[in-house]
Coordinates of C-alpha atoms in Angstrom, one line a residue:
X1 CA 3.1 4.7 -23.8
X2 CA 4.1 2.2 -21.1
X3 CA 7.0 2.8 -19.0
X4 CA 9.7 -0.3 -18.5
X5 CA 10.8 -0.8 -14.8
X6 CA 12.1 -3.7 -12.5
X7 CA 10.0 -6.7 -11.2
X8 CA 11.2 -7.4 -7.6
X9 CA 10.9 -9.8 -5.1
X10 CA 10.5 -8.7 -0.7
X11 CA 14.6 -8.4 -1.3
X12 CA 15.6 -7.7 -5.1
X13 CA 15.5 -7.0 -8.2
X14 CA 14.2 -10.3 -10.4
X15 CA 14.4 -8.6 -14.2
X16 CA 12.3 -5.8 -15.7
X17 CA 8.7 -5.4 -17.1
X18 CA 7.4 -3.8 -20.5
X19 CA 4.8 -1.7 -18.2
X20 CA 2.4 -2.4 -15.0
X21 CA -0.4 -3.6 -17.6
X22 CA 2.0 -6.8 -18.7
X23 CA 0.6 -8.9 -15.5
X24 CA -2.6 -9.1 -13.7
X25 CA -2.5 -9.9 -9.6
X26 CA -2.3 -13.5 -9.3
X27 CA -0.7 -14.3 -12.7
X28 CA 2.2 -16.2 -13.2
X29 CA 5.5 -13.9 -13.9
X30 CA 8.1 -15.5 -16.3
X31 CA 10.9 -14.3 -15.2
X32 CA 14.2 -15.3 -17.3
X33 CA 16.5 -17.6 -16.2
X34 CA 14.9 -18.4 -13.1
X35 CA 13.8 -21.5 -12.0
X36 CA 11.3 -21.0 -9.3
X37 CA 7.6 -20.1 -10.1
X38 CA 6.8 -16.0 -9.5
X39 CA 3.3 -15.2 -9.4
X40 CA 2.2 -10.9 -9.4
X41 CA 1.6 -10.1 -6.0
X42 CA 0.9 -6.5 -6.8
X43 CA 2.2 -3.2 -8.3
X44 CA 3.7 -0.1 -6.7
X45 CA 2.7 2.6 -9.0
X46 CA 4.9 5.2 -7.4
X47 CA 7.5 3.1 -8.4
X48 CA 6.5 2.0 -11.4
X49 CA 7.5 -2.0 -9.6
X50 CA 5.7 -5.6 -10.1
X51 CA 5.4 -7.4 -7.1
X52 CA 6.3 -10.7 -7.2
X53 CA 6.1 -14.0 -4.8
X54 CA 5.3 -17.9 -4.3
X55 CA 1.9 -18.6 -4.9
X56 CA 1.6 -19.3 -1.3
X57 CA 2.1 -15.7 -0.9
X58 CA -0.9 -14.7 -2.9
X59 CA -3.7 -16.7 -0.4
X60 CA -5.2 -14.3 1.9
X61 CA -8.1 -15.8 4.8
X62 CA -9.5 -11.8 4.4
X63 CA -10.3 -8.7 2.1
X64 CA -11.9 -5.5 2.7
X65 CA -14.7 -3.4 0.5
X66 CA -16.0 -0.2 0.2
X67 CA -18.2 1.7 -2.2
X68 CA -20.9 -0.5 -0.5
X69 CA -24.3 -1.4 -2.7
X70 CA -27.0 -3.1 -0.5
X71 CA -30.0 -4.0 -2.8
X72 CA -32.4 -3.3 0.2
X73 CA -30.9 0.1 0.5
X74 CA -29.2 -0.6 3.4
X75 CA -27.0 -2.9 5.5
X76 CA -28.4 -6.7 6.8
X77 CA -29.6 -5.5 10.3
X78 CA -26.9 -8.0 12.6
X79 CA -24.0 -5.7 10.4
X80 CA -25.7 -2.6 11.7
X81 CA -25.9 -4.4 15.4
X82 CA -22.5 -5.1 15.1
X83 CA -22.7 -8.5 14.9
X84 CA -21.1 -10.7 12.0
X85 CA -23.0 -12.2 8.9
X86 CA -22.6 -15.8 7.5
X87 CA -22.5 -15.1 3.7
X88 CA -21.4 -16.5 0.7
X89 CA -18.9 -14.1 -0.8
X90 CA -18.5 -14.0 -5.0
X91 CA -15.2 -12.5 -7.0
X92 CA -15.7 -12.0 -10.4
X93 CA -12.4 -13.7 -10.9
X94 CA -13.4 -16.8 -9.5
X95 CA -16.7 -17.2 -10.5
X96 CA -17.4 -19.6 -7.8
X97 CA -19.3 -18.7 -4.3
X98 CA -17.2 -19.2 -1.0
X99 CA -17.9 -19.5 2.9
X100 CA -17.2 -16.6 4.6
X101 CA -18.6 -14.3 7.6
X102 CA -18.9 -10.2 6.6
X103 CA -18.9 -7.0 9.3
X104 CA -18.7 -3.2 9.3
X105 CA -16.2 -1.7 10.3
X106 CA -15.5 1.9 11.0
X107 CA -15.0 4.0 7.9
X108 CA -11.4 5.4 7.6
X109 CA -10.5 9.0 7.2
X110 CA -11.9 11.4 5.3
X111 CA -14.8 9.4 4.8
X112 CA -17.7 10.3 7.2
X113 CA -21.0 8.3 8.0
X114 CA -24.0 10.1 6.2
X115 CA -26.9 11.1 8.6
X116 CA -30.1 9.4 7.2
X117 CA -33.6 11.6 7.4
X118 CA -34.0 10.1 10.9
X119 CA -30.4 11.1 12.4
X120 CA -28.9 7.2 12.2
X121 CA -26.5 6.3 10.3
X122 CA -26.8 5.8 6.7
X123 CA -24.4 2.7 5.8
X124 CA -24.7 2.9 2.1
X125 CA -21.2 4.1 0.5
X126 CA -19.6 5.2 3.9
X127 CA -18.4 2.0 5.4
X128 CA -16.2 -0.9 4.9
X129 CA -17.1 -4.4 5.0
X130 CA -14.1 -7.1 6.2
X131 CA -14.9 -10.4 4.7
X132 CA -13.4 -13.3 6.3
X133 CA -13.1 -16.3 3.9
X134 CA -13.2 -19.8 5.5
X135 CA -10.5 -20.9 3.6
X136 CA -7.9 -18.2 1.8
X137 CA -8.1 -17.4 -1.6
X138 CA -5.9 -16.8 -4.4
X139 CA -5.5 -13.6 -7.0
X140 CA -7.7 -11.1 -4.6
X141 CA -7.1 -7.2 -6.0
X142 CA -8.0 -3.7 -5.3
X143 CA -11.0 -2.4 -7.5
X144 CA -12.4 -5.9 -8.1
X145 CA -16.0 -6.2 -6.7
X146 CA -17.3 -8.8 -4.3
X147 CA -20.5 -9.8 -4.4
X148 CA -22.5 -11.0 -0.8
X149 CA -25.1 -14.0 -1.2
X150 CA -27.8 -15.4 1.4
X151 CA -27.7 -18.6 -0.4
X152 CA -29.2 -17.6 -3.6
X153 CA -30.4 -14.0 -2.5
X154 CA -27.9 -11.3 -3.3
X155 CA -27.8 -8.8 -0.5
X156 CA -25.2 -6.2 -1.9
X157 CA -21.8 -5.8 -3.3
X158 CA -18.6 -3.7 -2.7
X159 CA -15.1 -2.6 -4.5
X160 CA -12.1 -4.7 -3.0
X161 CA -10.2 -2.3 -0.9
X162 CA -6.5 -2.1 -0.3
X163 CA -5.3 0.7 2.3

């Protein structure tokens, strides 16, 4: 059964929820009696709080992914050289394709690169990809997926991350 607790701004208490499942990240919160406009931010499970803000607070120029899927098998070769890739970046969410530039960086703890046959590293599922979005977006959340186009070419996909 779901569990009641308080929707809260960065410095109180705003009212209470019916359960974490009554608002999606991004969605307005109608919060009684108030009259500005709350929008979910995010929820602390621990807690059992709704995160709530202005819908400026919701645009974010970045996110992160992990649980990488490259349909070649394995990461554009500039990612592996370090460099950054020039990709069009898709959330399910928004349906829509947006500018953004992609790179690897270092997996965090416990995760550990897999050694391929040939003693390199094996990218695939041990990684995280930061995505830099040319303009910030709205209503990003942990364990969407992101998918990463070369114009119409999909070149792989990863689970939004949230440390």
């Amino acid at each position: 059964a779901p569990t009641p607790g308080f929707i809260r701004s960065k410095d109180k208490i705003l009212g209470k929820h019916a359960g974490l499942h009554t608002l999606t990240i991004g969605e307005r919160a109608r919060i009684g009696g108030s009259p500005e406009k709350y929008y979910c931010l995010g929820k602390v499970h621990s807690s059992n709080e709704i995160l709530v803000g202005s819908k400026k607070d919701l645009e974010t120029p970045r996110a992160y992914a992990t649980q990488l899927n490259w349909i070649s098998g394995f990461a554009p070769p500039e990612l592996l050289e370090g460099k950054s890739l020039r990709v069009s970046t898709q959330m399910k969410n928004l349906g829509s394709k947006r500018a953004s530039s992609i790179s690897i960086l270092p997996a965090p703890a416990p995760h550990t690169p897999a050694l391929d046959l040939i003693g390199s590293l094996n990218y695939q599922n041990t990684n995280i990809i930061q995505v830099e979005f040319e303009e910030p977006i709205i209503g990003i959340a942990a364990g969407q997926y992101l998918a990463f186009f070369d114009g119409d070419e999909l070149l792989g996909s990863g689970k939004i991350y949230c440390d």
